């Protein structure tokens, strides 16, 4: 339903999730608690670990002890992580605890990405609970660790941004009901792979640069998905990680990179496709399968999909 007018002064993440969940008559408070646990600090000053390993351990520990989760899927874990019986709740969380970690040493922004689904039955949690399409997601979000730390989440009623205020240790609602502009002026893709792109991608990117086909777009590529997607939310445009001749399914992972970002982008009025169908309609077959992704402003995504369709009709 529509979001009630919220007094955006100092609406913390906890209060927001509580207010959203109170609208759900059958709410058990588990989703609220789930978001709550992610917001707490508990670094015990353990020995210095690789940041992505530490992030993964923190995610698994916090989620497993929240009594709200039955199954975890992590970019860092080959198989699903089952929560022990007495701590099990009704949610399934797929996450990339620290995406873009290859950028840590040069201080480029990195982030965490997650999607939350509900376990449909009381069976023992297993792989089949994890391989669900994005259109079964009940909530998703990312945290961006950049010049500021921001959480962007959706519970199915639009997308909302919360900026961390370190002085009070709370995430404050600063971007209520984020909407992605219908068209942008930025394309975001790694042009180092131009030599192995399909012809449709070459034609589209060439069109974005050609003054004879309209005002040329700006090129922006951070190489850290959360940073590139967050910029796309704020400024519009398109983010593409396509299939290439060397990587027929692209590089980004479906369950914990493409689906959460596609859910958020769709909630914000944008589109997210694998080049053929909506990312949210893709039926996952394997836990860590990759997917091409075309994500961002509705008109920009539609434009590249038109060119892809034209080329596939030629074959
Ligand atoms: P490439 C970072 O390593 C990452 O997983 C995403 O965050 C990012 O969008 C992508 O890979 C960058 O990949 O091939 O362009 O370096």
CSV table of C-alpha atoms and ligand atoms in Angstrom, one decimal:
chain,number,residue,atom,x,y,z
A,1,UNK,CA,0.0,0.0,0.0
A,2,UNK,CA,1.0,3.6,-0.2
A,3,UNK,CA,3.4,4.9,2.4
A,4,UNK,CA,1.8,7.0,5.1
A,5,UNK,CA,3.3,10.5,5.4
A,6,UNK,CA,6.2,9.9,7.7
A,7,UNK,CA,7.9,12.7,9.6
A,8,UNK,CA,11.3,12.1,8.1
A,9,UNK,CA,13.0,13.7,11.1
A,10,UNK,CA,15.0,11.1,12.8
A,11,UNK,CA,13.0,8.1,11.7
A,12,UNK,CA,15.5,5.3,12.6
A,13,UNK,CA,15.7,2.1,10.6
A,14,UNK,CA,14.2,0.2,13.5
A,15,UNK,CA,11.2,2.5,13.9
A,16,UNK,CA,10.7,2.5,10.1
A,17,UNK,CA,10.7,-1.3,9.9
A,18,UNK,CA,8.4,-1.5,12.9
A,19,UNK,CA,6.0,1.0,11.4
A,20,UNK,CA,6.0,-0.8,8.1
A,21,UNK,CA,5.5,-4.3,9.7
A,22,UNK,CA,2.7,-3.1,12.0
A,23,UNK,CA,0.6,-2.7,8.9
A,24,UNK,CA,0.9,-6.4,8.3
A,25,UNK,CA,-1.9,-7.9,10.5
A,26,UNK,CA,-0.2,-11.3,10.8
A,27,UNK,CA,3.1,-9.7,11.6
A,28,UNK,CA,5.1,-11.7,14.1
A,29,UNK,CA,7.9,-9.1,14.5
A,30,UNK,CA,10.5,-11.5,13.2
A,31,UNK,CA,11.3,-9.4,10.1
A,32,UNK,CA,11.6,-6.3,12.4
A,33,UNK,CA,13.9,-8.3,14.6
A,34,UNK,CA,15.9,-9.6,11.6
A,35,UNK,CA,16.6,-6.0,10.5
A,36,UNK,CA,17.3,-5.1,14.1
A,37,UNK,CA,20.1,-7.6,14.6
A,38,UNK,CA,21.8,-6.5,11.4
A,39,UNK,CA,22.1,-3.0,12.9
A,40,UNK,CA,23.9,-4.0,16.1
A,41,UNK,CA,27.6,-3.9,16.6
A,42,UNK,CA,29.4,-6.9,18.0
A,43,UNK,CA,33.0,-6.9,16.8
A,44,UNK,CA,34.9,-8.6,19.7
A,45,UNK,CA,38.2,-7.2,18.6
A,46,UNK,CA,39.2,-10.7,17.3
A,47,UNK,CA,42.5,-11.2,15.5
A,48,UNK,CA,42.7,-9.2,12.2
A,49,UNK,CA,41.0,-11.2,9.5
A,50,UNK,CA,40.4,-10.6,5.8
A,51,UNK,CA,37.5,-8.1,5.9
A,52,UNK,CA,35.2,-10.3,3.7
A,53,UNK,CA,35.8,-13.3,5.8
A,54,UNK,CA,35.1,-11.3,9.0
A,55,UNK,CA,32.0,-9.8,7.3
A,56,UNK,CA,30.7,-13.2,6.4
A,57,UNK,CA,31.3,-14.6,10.0
A,58,UNK,CA,29.4,-11.5,11.4
A,59,UNK,CA,26.5,-12.0,9.0
A,60,UNK,CA,26.2,-15.7,9.8
A,61,UNK,CA,26.6,-15.2,13.6
A,62,UNK,CA,24.1,-12.3,13.8
A,63,UNK,CA,21.5,-13.9,11.5
A,64,UNK,CA,21.8,-17.4,13.1
A,65,UNK,CA,21.3,-15.9,16.6
A,66,UNK,CA,18.4,-13.7,15.6
A,67,UNK,CA,15.9,-16.6,15.8
A,68,UNK,CA,14.3,-15.3,12.6
A,69,UNK,CA,16.2,-17.3,9.9
A,70,UNK,CA,16.0,-20.9,8.8
A,71,UNK,CA,18.6,-20.9,6.0
A,72,UNK,CA,21.4,-18.7,4.8
A,73,UNK,CA,23.0,-18.4,1.4
A,74,UNK,CA,26.4,-16.6,1.3
A,75,UNK,CA,28.7,-15.7,-1.5
A,76,UNK,CA,31.5,-17.0,0.8
A,77,UNK,CA,29.9,-20.4,1.4
A,78,UNK,CA,29.9,-23.2,-1.2
A,79,UNK,CA,26.7,-24.8,0.3
A,80,UNK,CA,23.6,-23.4,2.1
A,81,UNK,CA,24.1,-22.7,5.9
A,82,UNK,CA,21.3,-24.4,7.9
A,83,UNK,CA,20.4,-22.7,11.2
A,84,UNK,CA,20.4,-25.1,14.1
A,85,UNK,CA,16.8,-26.3,14.9
A,86,UNK,CA,16.1,-24.5,18.1
A,87,UNK,CA,17.2,-21.1,16.6
A,88,UNK,CA,15.3,-21.5,13.4
A,89,UNK,CA,12.8,-18.8,12.2
A,90,UNK,CA,10.8,-18.4,9.1
A,91,UNK,CA,13.1,-16.4,6.8
A,92,UNK,CA,15.8,-17.3,4.2
A,93,UNK,CA,18.5,-14.7,3.7
A,94,UNK,CA,20.8,-14.7,0.6
A,95,UNK,CA,23.7,-12.2,1.0
A,96,UNK,CA,27.0,-11.1,-0.3
A,97,UNK,CA,28.7,-9.9,2.9
A,98,UNK,CA,31.2,-7.7,1.3
A,99,UNK,CA,30.8,-7.1,-2.4
A,100,UNK,CA,33.6,-5.5,-4.3
A,101,UNK,CA,36.3,-6.6,-1.8
A,102,UNK,CA,38.9,-6.4,-4.5
A,103,UNK,CA,38.6,-2.6,-4.1
A,104,UNK,CA,39.3,-2.5,-0.3
A,105,UNK,CA,43.1,-1.7,-0.7
A,106,UNK,CA,42.4,1.3,-2.9
A,107,UNK,CA,39.6,2.6,-0.7
A,108,UNK,CA,37.0,2.4,-3.4
A,109,UNK,CA,33.5,2.1,-1.9
A,110,UNK,CA,32.3,-1.4,-1.2
A,111,UNK,CA,29.0,-2.8,0.1
A,112,UNK,CA,26.9,-5.7,1.5
A,113,UNK,CA,23.9,-7.0,-0.5
A,114,UNK,CA,21.0,-9.1,0.8
A,115,UNK,CA,17.6,-10.5,-0.1
A,116,UNK,CA,15.1,-12.0,2.3
A,117,UNK,CA,12.5,-14.7,1.4
A,118,UNK,CA,10.1,-16.6,3.5
A,119,UNK,CA,10.3,-20.3,4.1
A,120,UNK,CA,6.9,-21.7,2.8
A,121,UNK,CA,6.6,-24.8,5.0
A,122,UNK,CA,8.0,-26.4,8.1
A,123,UNK,CA,10.2,-28.9,6.3
A,124,UNK,CA,13.9,-29.2,7.1
A,125,UNK,CA,15.6,-26.2,5.4
A,126,UNK,CA,17.5,-27.3,2.3
A,127,UNK,CA,18.8,-26.2,-1.1
A,128,UNK,CA,15.3,-26.2,-2.6
A,129,UNK,CA,14.3,-23.4,-0.2
A,130,UNK,CA,17.2,-21.4,-1.6
A,131,UNK,CA,16.5,-21.8,-5.3
A,132,UNK,CA,13.5,-19.5,-5.4
A,133,UNK,CA,12.9,-16.8,-8.0
A,134,UNK,CA,13.3,-13.1,-7.2
A,135,UNK,CA,9.5,-12.6,-7.4
A,136,UNK,CA,9.3,-14.5,-4.0
A,137,UNK,CA,11.5,-11.9,-2.3
A,138,UNK,CA,9.8,-10.2,0.7
A,139,UNK,CA,12.5,-7.6,1.4
A,140,UNK,CA,16.0,-6.7,0.1
A,141,UNK,CA,18.7,-4.1,0.6
A,142,UNK,CA,22.3,-3.1,0.5
A,143,UNK,CA,24.7,-1.2,2.7
A,144,UNK,CA,27.1,1.1,1.0
A,145,UNK,CA,30.4,1.8,2.8
A,146,UNK,CA,31.5,5.0,1.0
A,147,UNK,CA,32.1,8.6,2.0
A,148,UNK,CA,29.2,7.9,4.3
A,149,UNK,CA,27.6,4.6,5.3
A,150,UNK,CA,24.1,4.1,3.9
A,151,UNK,CA,21.5,1.4,4.0
A,152,UNK,CA,19.0,1.2,1.1
A,153,UNK,CA,16.1,-1.2,1.7
A,154,UNK,CA,12.7,-2.2,0.5
A,155,UNK,CA,10.0,-4.2,2.4
A,156,UNK,CA,7.7,-4.2,-0.7
A,157,UNK,CA,6.4,-0.6,-0.2
A,158,UNK,CA,9.0,1.3,-2.2
A,159,UNK,CA,12.7,1.9,-1.6
A,160,UNK,CA,14.1,3.9,1.3
A,161,UNK,CA,17.6,5.2,2.2
A,162,UNK,CA,19.0,5.4,5.7
A,163,UNK,CA,22.2,7.3,6.4
A,164,UNK,CA,24.3,6.1,9.4
A,165,UNK,CA,24.7,8.8,12.0
A,166,UNK,CA,27.8,7.4,13.9
A,167,UNK,CA,27.3,9.9,16.7
A,168,UNK,CA,24.2,8.1,17.8
A,169,UNK,CA,24.8,4.7,16.1
A,170,UNK,CA,21.5,4.8,14.2
A,171,UNK,CA,20.5,4.7,10.6
A,172,UNK,CA,18.4,7.8,9.9
A,173,UNK,CA,15.8,7.9,7.1
A,174,UNK,CA,17.1,10.5,4.6
A,175,UNK,CA,15.8,9.2,1.3
A,176,UNK,CA,12.1,8.3,1.6
A,177,UNK,CA,10.6,6.6,-1.4
A,178,UNK,CA,13.6,6.7,-3.7
A,179,UNK,CA,12.4,6.7,-7.3
A,180,UNK,CA,14.8,6.1,-10.2
A,181,UNK,CA,14.4,8.7,-13.0
A,182,UNK,CA,12.7,7.2,-16.1
A,183,UNK,CA,15.8,8.0,-18.2
A,184,UNK,CA,19.3,9.0,-17.3
A,185,UNK,CA,22.4,10.3,-19.0
A,186,UNK,CA,24.9,7.7,-17.7
A,187,UNK,CA,25.9,4.3,-18.9
A,188,UNK,CA,28.0,2.0,-16.6
A,189,UNK,CA,29.8,-1.0,-18.1
A,190,UNK,CA,33.4,-2.3,-18.1
A,191,UNK,CA,34.6,-1.3,-21.6
A,192,UNK,CA,37.7,-3.4,-21.2
A,193,UNK,CA,35.6,-6.3,-22.5
A,194,UNK,CA,34.4,-4.6,-25.7
A,195,UNK,CA,36.4,-7.1,-27.8
A,196,UNK,CA,34.3,-10.0,-26.4
A,197,UNK,CA,30.8,-8.3,-26.2
A,198,UNK,CA,27.9,-9.5,-28.3
A,199,UNK,CA,27.1,-7.3,-31.3
A,200,UNK,CA,24.0,-5.9,-29.6
A,201,UNK,CA,26.0,-4.6,-26.7
A,202,UNK,CA,28.6,-3.0,-29.0
A,203,UNK,CA,25.8,-1.3,-31.0
A,204,UNK,CA,24.1,0.0,-27.8
A,205,UNK,CA,27.2,1.4,-26.3
A,206,UNK,CA,28.3,2.9,-29.6
A,207,UNK,CA,24.8,4.6,-29.8
A,208,UNK,CA,25.3,6.1,-26.3
A,209,UNK,CA,28.6,7.7,-27.5
A,210,UNK,CA,27.4,8.9,-31.0
A,211,UNK,CA,26.4,12.6,-31.1
A,212,UNK,CA,24.6,11.8,-34.4
A,213,UNK,CA,22.2,9.5,-32.4
A,214,UNK,CA,21.4,11.9,-29.6
A,215,UNK,CA,23.3,13.7,-26.8
A,216,UNK,CA,26.2,11.4,-25.8
A,217,UNK,CA,25.9,9.8,-22.3
A,218,UNK,CA,28.5,10.0,-19.6
A,219,UNK,CA,30.6,6.9,-18.8
A,220,UNK,CA,30.8,6.0,-15.1
A,221,UNK,CA,32.1,2.6,-13.9
A,222,UNK,CA,33.4,2.2,-10.3
A,223,UNK,CA,33.8,-1.6,-10.6
A,224,UNK,CA,32.0,-2.1,-7.3
A,225,UNK,CA,28.4,-3.1,-7.9
A,226,UNK,CA,26.9,-1.4,-4.8
A,227,UNK,CA,28.5,1.9,-5.7
A,228,UNK,CA,27.5,1.7,-9.4
A,229,UNK,CA,23.9,0.7,-8.5
A,230,UNK,CA,23.5,3.4,-5.8
A,231,UNK,CA,24.6,6.0,-8.3
A,232,UNK,CA,22.1,4.6,-10.8
A,233,UNK,CA,19.3,5.0,-8.1
A,234,UNK,CA,20.3,8.6,-7.4
A,235,UNK,CA,21.1,9.9,-10.9
A,236,UNK,CA,19.4,7.4,-13.2
A,237,UNK,CA,21.0,5.7,-16.3
A,238,UNK,CA,21.9,2.1,-16.8
A,239,UNK,CA,24.3,-0.4,-15.2
A,240,UNK,CA,25.2,-3.4,-17.4
A,241,UNK,CA,27.2,-6.5,-16.7
A,242,UNK,CA,26.6,-8.5,-19.9
A,243,UNK,CA,27.4,-12.0,-21.0
A,244,UNK,CA,30.7,-12.1,-23.0
A,245,UNK,CA,32.2,-14.7,-25.3
A,246,UNK,CA,34.3,-15.8,-22.3
A,247,UNK,CA,31.6,-15.6,-19.6
A,248,UNK,CA,28.3,-16.7,-21.3
A,249,UNK,CA,26.4,-15.9,-18.0
A,250,UNK,CA,28.3,-12.7,-17.2
A,251,UNK,CA,30.0,-12.4,-13.8
A,252,UNK,CA,27.5,-11.2,-11.2
A,253,UNK,CA,25.7,-13.9,-9.1
A,254,UNK,CA,21.9,-14.3,-9.4
A,255,UNK,CA,20.8,-15.0,-5.8
A,256,UNK,CA,22.7,-12.4,-3.8
A,257,UNK,CA,23.7,-9.7,-6.3
A,258,UNK,CA,21.3,-9.6,-9.2
A,259,UNK,CA,18.0,-10.5,-7.5
A,260,UNK,CA,18.4,-8.1,-4.5
A,261,UNK,CA,19.3,-5.2,-6.8
A,262,UNK,CA,16.6,-6.1,-9.3
A,263,UNK,CA,14.0,-6.2,-6.5
A,264,UNK,CA,15.1,-2.8,-5.3
A,265,UNK,CA,15.3,-1.2,-8.8
A,266,UNK,CA,11.8,-2.6,-9.7
A,267,UNK,CA,10.4,-1.2,-6.4
A,268,UNK,CA,11.8,2.2,-7.4
A,269,UNK,CA,10.2,2.2,-10.8
A,270,UNK,CA,13.2,1.0,-12.7
A,271,UNK,CA,13.8,-2.3,-14.6
A,272,UNK,CA,16.2,-5.2,-14.3
A,273,UNK,CA,16.6,-7.8,-17.0
A,274,UNK,CA,19.0,-10.6,-17.9
A,275,UNK,CA,18.6,-9.5,-21.5
A,276,UNK,CA,15.6,-11.8,-22.1
A,277,UNK,CA,13.4,-11.7,-19.1
A,278,UNK,CA,13.1,-9.9,-15.8
A,279,UNK,CA,15.7,-11.0,-13.3
A,280,UNK,CA,12.9,-11.5,-10.8
A,281,UNK,CA,11.4,-14.2,-13.0
A,282,UNK,CA,14.6,-16.2,-13.5
A,283,UNK,CA,14.2,-19.7,-11.9
A,284,UNK,CA,17.6,-20.3,-10.1
A,285,UNK,CA,19.1,-23.8,-10.8
A,286,UNK,CA,22.3,-23.5,-8.9
A,287,UNK,CA,23.2,-21.6,-5.7
A,288,UNK,CA,26.1,-19.5,-7.2
A,289,UNK,CA,24.9,-19.3,-10.8
A,290,UNK,CA,25.8,-16.1,-12.6
A,291,UNK,CA,23.4,-13.9,-14.7
A,292,UNK,CA,23.9,-11.1,-17.2
A,293,UNK,CA,22.2,-7.9,-15.8
A,294,UNK,CA,20.8,-4.8,-17.4
A,295,UNK,CA,19.5,-2.6,-14.6
A,296,UNK,CA,18.4,1.0,-14.1
A,297,UNK,CA,16.1,3.6,-15.6
A,298,UNK,CA,13.1,2.1,-17.3
A,299,UNK,CA,13.6,3.8,-20.7
A,300,UNK,CA,17.3,3.1,-20.8
A,301,UNK,CA,16.8,-0.6,-20.1
A,302,UNK,CA,14.0,-0.9,-22.6
A,303,UNK,CA,16.3,0.7,-25.2
A,304,UNK,CA,19.1,-1.8,-24.9
A,305,UNK,CA,16.5,-4.7,-24.7
A,306,UNK,CA,15.1,-3.5,-28.1
A,307,UNK,CA,18.6,-3.7,-29.7
A,308,UNK,CA,19.2,-7.2,-28.1
A,309,UNK,CA,15.8,-8.3,-29.5
A,310,UNK,CA,16.6,-6.9,-33.0
A,311,UNK,CA,19.9,-8.9,-33.0
A,312,UNK,CA,18.3,-12.1,-31.8
A,313,UNK,CA,15.7,-11.9,-34.5
A,314,UNK,CA,18.5,-11.7,-37.1
A,315,UNK,CA,20.0,-15.0,-35.9
B,1,LIG,P1,34.8,-6.4,-13.5
B,1,LIG,C1,33.5,-6.7,-7.7
B,1,LIG,O1,34.6,-7.6,-7.9
B,1,LIG,C2,32.3,-7.3,-8.5
B,1,LIG,O2,31.9,-8.5,-7.9
B,1,LIG,C3,31.2,-6.3,-8.5
B,1,LIG,O3,31.1,-5.6,-7.3
B,1,LIG,C4,31.5,-5.4,-9.7
B,1,LIG,O4,30.3,-4.9,-10.3
B,1,LIG,C5,32.1,-6.4,-10.6
B,1,LIG,O5,32.7,-7.5,-9.8
B,1,LIG,C6,33.2,-5.8,-11.4
B,1,LIG,O6,33.7,-6.8,-12.3
B,1,LIG,O7,34.9,-7.6,-14.3
B,1,LIG,O8,34.2,-5.2,-14.3
B,1,LIG,O9,36.1,-6.0,-12.8
